[in-house]
Tab-separated table of C-alpha atoms in Angstrom:
chain	number	residue	atom	x	y	z
A	137	ASN	CA	-37.362	13.350	-16.311
A	138	SER	CA	-35.651	10.720	-14.409
A	139	ILE	CA	-34.257	7.697	-14.904
A	140	VAL	CA	-36.579	4.875	-14.320
A	141	GLN	CA	-35.643	1.644	-16.200
A	142	LYS	CA	-32.776	1.512	-18.891
A	143	ASP	CA	-34.058	1.627	-22.363
A	144	ALA	CA	-34.925	3.129	-25.595
A	145	ASN	CA	-36.223	6.820	-24.020
A	146	ILE	CA	-32.916	7.123	-21.821
A	147	ALA	CA	-30.099	8.964	-23.792
A	148	GLU	CA	-26.662	9.006	-23.162
A	149	GLY	CA	-25.552	12.978	-23.212
A	150	LEU	CA	-24.866	15.895	-20.528
A	151	TYR	CA	-26.175	15.892	-16.716
A	152	ASN	CA	-26.077	18.694	-15.037
A	153	ASN	CA	-24.532	20.515	-17.800
A	154	SER	CA	-21.188	19.063	-16.978
A	155	GLU	CA	-20.956	15.653	-16.676
A	156	THR	CA	-21.276	13.020	-18.892
A	157	VAL	CA	-23.789	9.861	-18.572
A	158	ILE	CA	-22.595	6.169	-20.280
A	159	LEU	CA	-25.965	4.131	-19.349
A	160	ASP	CA	-23.167	1.254	-19.229
A	161	ALA	CA	-21.792	2.295	-16.442
A	162	ILE	CA	-24.928	2.824	-14.004
A	163	PHE	CA	-26.979	-0.034	-14.960
A	164	LYS	CA	-26.448	-4.073	-15.026
A	165	THR	CA	-25.941	-5.292	-18.313
A	166	ASN	CA	-29.589	-6.626	-19.989
A	167	SER	CA	-31.634	-4.911	-17.049
A	168	ILE	CA	-32.719	-2.002	-15.019
A	169	ALA	CA	-30.792	-3.408	-11.823
A	170	LEU	CA	-28.408	-0.785	-10.482
A	171	LYS	CA	-24.901	-1.916	-10.548
A	172	GLU	CA	-23.231	-2.837	-7.213
A	173	ASP	CA	-21.217	0.376	-8.299
A	174	SER	CA	-23.468	2.663	-10.387
A	175	TYR	CA	-23.490	6.689	-10.374
A	176	ALA	CA	-26.559	6.163	-9.576
A	177	LYS	CA	-28.714	6.802	-6.192
A	178	ASP	CA	-30.863	3.401	-5.738
A	179	ARG	CA	-34.173	4.683	-4.253
A	180	GLY	CA	-35.840	1.579	-5.074
A	181	LEU	CA	-38.411	-0.102	-7.936
A	182	THR	CA	-41.328	1.533	-7.276
A	183	SER	CA	-40.532	4.450	-4.279
A	184	HIS	CA	-41.865	8.123	-5.097
A	185	TYR	CA	-39.081	10.986	-3.921
A	186	SER	CA	-39.939	14.428	-4.266
A	187	PHE	CA	-38.161	17.018	-6.284
A	188	ASN	CA	-37.752	19.597	-3.395
A	189	SER	CA	-33.911	17.789	-2.295
A	190	LEU	CA	-33.198	17.164	-5.721
A	191	SER	CA	-30.194	18.964	-7.957
A	192	ALA	CA	-31.925	22.059	-10.543
A	193	TYR	CA	-30.915	19.960	-13.231
A	194	ASP	CA	-31.952	16.376	-14.610
A	195	ILE	CA	-30.374	13.799	-16.620
A	196	ASN	CA	-30.035	16.070	-19.448
A	197	GLY	CA	-29.357	19.208	-18.269
A	198	TYR	CA	-33.066	20.529	-18.508
A	199	ASN	CA	-34.581	22.265	-15.171
A	200	ARG	CA	-36.484	19.518	-13.222
A	201	ILE	CA	-40.175	20.095	-12.971
A	202	SER	CA	-41.422	20.352	-9.356
A	203	GLY	CA	-43.063	17.337	-7.697
A	204	THR	CA	-42.512	14.110	-6.413
A	205	ILE	CA	-41.586	10.648	-9.135
A	206	ASP	CA	-41.356	6.942	-9.295
A	207	ALA	CA	-37.536	7.209	-8.647
A	208	GLY	CA	-36.118	4.099	-8.942
A	209	ALA	CA	-32.640	5.269	-10.241
A	210	GLU	CA	-32.956	9.036	-9.232
A	211	GLU	CA	-29.451	11.248	-9.642
A	212	LEU	CA	-26.043	10.590	-10.535
A	213	ARG	CA	-24.024	9.898	-7.913
A	214	SER	CA	-20.817	12.563	-7.088
A	215	THR	CA	-17.668	11.832	-8.682
A	216	GLN	CA	-14.803	10.960	-6.626
A	217	ASN	CA	-11.063	10.910	-7.232
A	218	ILE	CA	-8.245	10.138	-4.454
A	219	ALA	CA	-4.539	11.466	-4.481
A	220	THR	CA	-2.012	9.279	-4.058
A	221	VAL	CA	1.630	9.934	-3.914
A	222	ASP	CA	4.273	6.845	-3.841
A	223	LEU	CA	6.183	6.101	-0.834
A	224	THR	CA	9.284	4.398	-0.196
A	225	LYS	CA	9.489	2.487	3.182
A	226	ILE	CA	12.317	0.397	4.581
A	227	TYR	CA	11.997	-3.320	5.362
A	228	GLY	CA	11.219	-3.624	10.175
A	229	ASP	CA	8.448	-0.212	9.394
A	230	ALA	CA	5.734	-0.865	11.531
A	231	ASP	CA	2.415	-1.360	9.999
A	232	PHE	CA	1.284	2.048	8.200
A	233	THR	CA	-1.086	3.587	6.281
A	234	ASN	CA	-0.006	5.934	3.372
A	235	PRO	CA	-0.233	9.909	5.118
A	236	SER	CA	-0.035	11.281	1.719
A	237	VAL	CA	-3.632	9.652	-0.120
A	238	THR	CA	-6.766	11.496	0.603
A	239	VAL	CA	-10.613	12.151	-1.029
A	240	ALA	CA	-11.834	15.431	-0.763
A	241	SER	CA	-15.325	14.280	0.001
A	242	GLY	CA	-13.408	12.995	3.202
A	243	LEU	CA	-14.668	9.753	3.346
A	244	PRO	CA	-13.334	7.022	4.948
A	245	LEU	CA	-10.313	4.837	2.445
A	246	THR	CA	-9.559	1.016	2.911
A	247	TYR	CA	-6.802	-0.119	2.125
A	248	THR	CA	-8.002	-3.519	-0.056
A	249	LYS	CA	-5.409	-5.288	-2.135
A	250	SER	CA	-1.629	-5.676	-2.528
A	251	SER	CA	-0.003	-6.622	-6.391
A	252	ASN	CA	3.093	-8.576	-4.643
A	253	VAL	CA	2.195	-10.630	-1.447
A	254	ASN	CA	5.130	-11.372	-0.798
A	255	VAL	CA	6.454	-8.210	-0.223
A	256	ALA	CA	3.204	-5.775	0.989
A	257	THR	CA	0.120	-7.389	2.388
A	258	ILE	CA	-3.280	-5.485	4.228
A	259	LYS	CA	-3.847	-6.377	7.753
A	260	ASP	CA	-6.000	-4.463	9.995
A	261	GLY	CA	-6.456	-1.578	7.426
A	262	LYS	CA	-3.228	-1.347	6.971
A	263	ILE	CA	-0.208	-1.958	5.050
A	264	HIS	CA	2.505	-4.646	6.381
A	265	ILE	CA	5.638	-4.963	5.299
A	266	LEU	CA	6.782	-8.799	4.564
A	267	THR	CA	9.610	-8.269	2.580
A	268	THR	CA	12.265	-6.152	-0.222
A	269	GLY	CA	11.069	-5.171	-3.768
A	270	THR	CA	7.651	-4.034	-5.148
A	271	ALA	CA	3.686	-3.956	-4.840
A	272	THR	CA	1.168	-1.565	-6.141
A	273	ILE	CA	-1.357	-1.114	-3.558
A	274	THR	CA	-5.132	-0.248	-4.060
A	275	VAL	CA	-6.793	1.757	-1.621
A	276	SER	CA	-10.593	2.478	-2.432
A	277	GLN	CA	-13.606	4.434	-0.786
A	278	VAL	CA	-16.951	2.770	-0.474
A	279	GLY	CA	-19.335	5.582	-1.728
A	280	ASN	CA	-22.076	7.023	-0.237
A	281	GLU	CA	-25.918	7.879	-1.266
A	282	ASN	CA	-23.922	11.048	-2.288
A	283	TYR	CA	-20.533	9.742	-4.150
A	284	ALA	CA	-20.022	6.774	-6.428
A	285	PRO	CA	-17.684	4.052	-5.786
A	286	THR	CA	-13.975	4.105	-6.542
A	287	GLU	CA	-10.673	3.424	-5.831
A	288	LYS	CA	-6.646	4.125	-6.958
A	289	THR	CA	-3.169	2.629	-6.672
A	290	PHE	CA	0.117	3.646	-5.658
A	291	GLU	CA	3.529	2.287	-6.270
A	292	LEU	CA	4.913	1.297	-2.244
A	293	THR	CA	8.537	0.087	-2.380
A	294	VAL	CA	10.159	-1.475	0.383
A	295	ASN	CA	14.671	-0.587	0.551
A	296	LYS	CA	16.804	-2.686	2.328
A	297	ALA	CA	17.507	-1.897	6.433
A	298	THR	CA	20.829	-2.079	7.504
A	299	LEU	CA	22.941	-5.136	9.483
A	300	THR	CA	25.620	-3.357	11.935
A	301	VAL	CA	28.071	-6.689	12.398
A	302	LYS	CA	30.876	-6.199	14.570
A	303	ALA	CA	33.729	-8.291	15.628
A	304	ASN	CA	33.668	-9.038	19.048
A	305	ASP	CA	37.717	-8.339	21.165
A	306	LYS	CA	38.803	-11.922	21.814
A	307	THR	CA	42.102	-12.763	23.347
A	308	LYS	CA	44.435	-15.422	23.030
A	309	LEU	CA	47.633	-17.140	25.294
A	310	ALA	CA	50.536	-16.794	22.954
A	311	ASN	CA	51.289	-20.974	21.164
A	312	ASN	CA	52.485	-20.166	18.580
A	313	LEU	CA	49.938	-20.477	16.577
A	314	ALA	CA	47.797	-18.382	14.669
A	315	MET	CA	43.809	-18.369	16.537
A	316	ALA	CA	41.814	-20.945	14.144
A	317	ASN	CA	38.454	-18.587	11.358
A	318	ALA	CA	35.642	-20.428	13.875
A	319	ASP	CA	36.755	-18.748	17.367
A	320	TYR	CA	35.904	-15.434	15.352
A	321	ASP	CA	32.885	-14.406	15.821
A	322	VAL	CA	30.968	-11.138	15.406
A	323	SER	CA	27.832	-9.059	16.993
A	324	TYR	CA	24.585	-7.748	15.068
A	325	THR	CA	22.619	-4.630	15.338
A	326	GLY	CA	19.750	-3.814	12.861
A	327	PHE	CA	18.084	-7.134	13.021
A	328	ALA	CA	14.688	-5.925	12.186
A	329	ASN	CA	10.840	-8.528	12.307
A	330	GLY	CA	12.535	-10.952	14.693
A	331	ASP	CA	15.363	-12.096	12.379
A	332	ASP	CA	18.124	-13.486	13.197
A	333	ARG	CA	21.450	-14.972	12.016
A	334	SER	CA	19.461	-17.935	10.080
A	335	LYS	CA	17.760	-15.347	7.750
A	336	LEU	CA	21.581	-13.749	6.393
A	337	THR	CA	23.087	-15.909	3.661
A	338	GLY	CA	26.894	-16.846	3.051
A	339	SER	CA	30.066	-16.890	5.096
A	340	LEU	CA	31.832	-15.459	7.849
A	341	VAL	CA	34.988	-14.415	6.836
A	342	TYR	CA	37.665	-12.321	8.372
A	343	SER	CA	40.802	-9.787	7.750
A	344	GLY	CA	42.954	-7.759	9.258
A	345	ASN	CA	46.177	-7.047	11.567
A	346	ALA	CA	45.363	-9.445	14.072
A	347	ILE	CA	44.620	-12.834	11.227
A	348	GLY	CA	47.051	-14.890	11.933
A	349	LYS	CA	49.281	-13.472	14.250
A	350	THR	CA	51.504	-15.982	17.089
A	351	GLU	CA	53.807	-12.870	18.489
A	352	ILE	CA	52.375	-11.442	21.122
A	353	GLY	CA	51.051	-8.377	21.343
A	354	VAL	CA	47.632	-5.982	21.480
A	355	TYR	CA	46.591	-5.826	17.181
A	356	THR	CA	44.088	-1.866	17.361
A	357	ASP	CA	41.580	-2.983	14.835
A	358	GLY	CA	42.225	-6.167	13.422
A	359	ILE	CA	39.725	-7.550	13.069
A	360	LEU	CA	37.069	-7.398	9.834
A	361	PRO	CA	34.518	-9.094	9.307
A	362	SER	CA	32.522	-9.778	5.916
A	363	GLY	CA	30.699	-12.363	3.756
A	364	LEU	CA	27.188	-11.738	4.697
A	365	SER	CA	24.572	-11.280	2.153
A	366	SER	CA	20.035	-11.009	2.458
A	367	ASN	CA	17.835	-9.473	0.003
A	368	ASN	CA	16.566	-8.042	2.739
A	369	TYR	CA	19.752	-5.918	5.139
A	370	ASP	CA	22.909	-3.754	3.672
A	371	PHE	CA	25.886	-4.466	5.892
A	372	ILE	CA	28.656	-2.658	7.203
A	373	TYR	CA	30.879	-4.104	8.225
A	374	LYS	CA	32.967	-2.437	12.122
A	375	LYS	CA	36.403	-3.876	13.277
A	376	ARG	CA	37.876	-4.961	16.828
A	377	ALA	CA	40.930	-5.703	18.341
């Protein structure tokens, strides 16, 4: 009435009147040894185990006898299902776990791998964002004496952060010459992960009613920057005088 070895006397079928037994999911190929992620508990090759703490049914759904048996692989462990929800984050977000990932057994979950290590990696048990894009994250539960191991994936999408580029105020003495483009500059707000101007591509260009002027005057909101690009940032450009 118990799985002891993989042989012709062990039939695939129902156990506990509900779940299907597939022997290849329990034993290693051509071996009586349990797989590392087997649904069966490893009781050792010759240890004995009392029926008093076992379920009422054996692997074939029959009532168990009382007493003590040799239980090399005594009982199928319960399956557990990890519930996941896809997640969207922003470039620059701190390392995180997915708050929607749960398992009914209450056992601890572990983030084990990312399908795209250019976008995100697993660092100190959390998801660490490197750039924008998508990655499939695997979360696992290693199981214990009562629950079989399991794993599940969810899709992580990392969107661009917002970077504000604001033209700085400028003052020029009238000399009948327009201010050179190189004399204009900007201030940045919103860099993440220690980024700076060197992480951006493109060249700053300036427009507005102050550009090219030689006449004395105050040109309110007269300088508007543009021209930058980045895989990790969307830009908001702001005018200045």
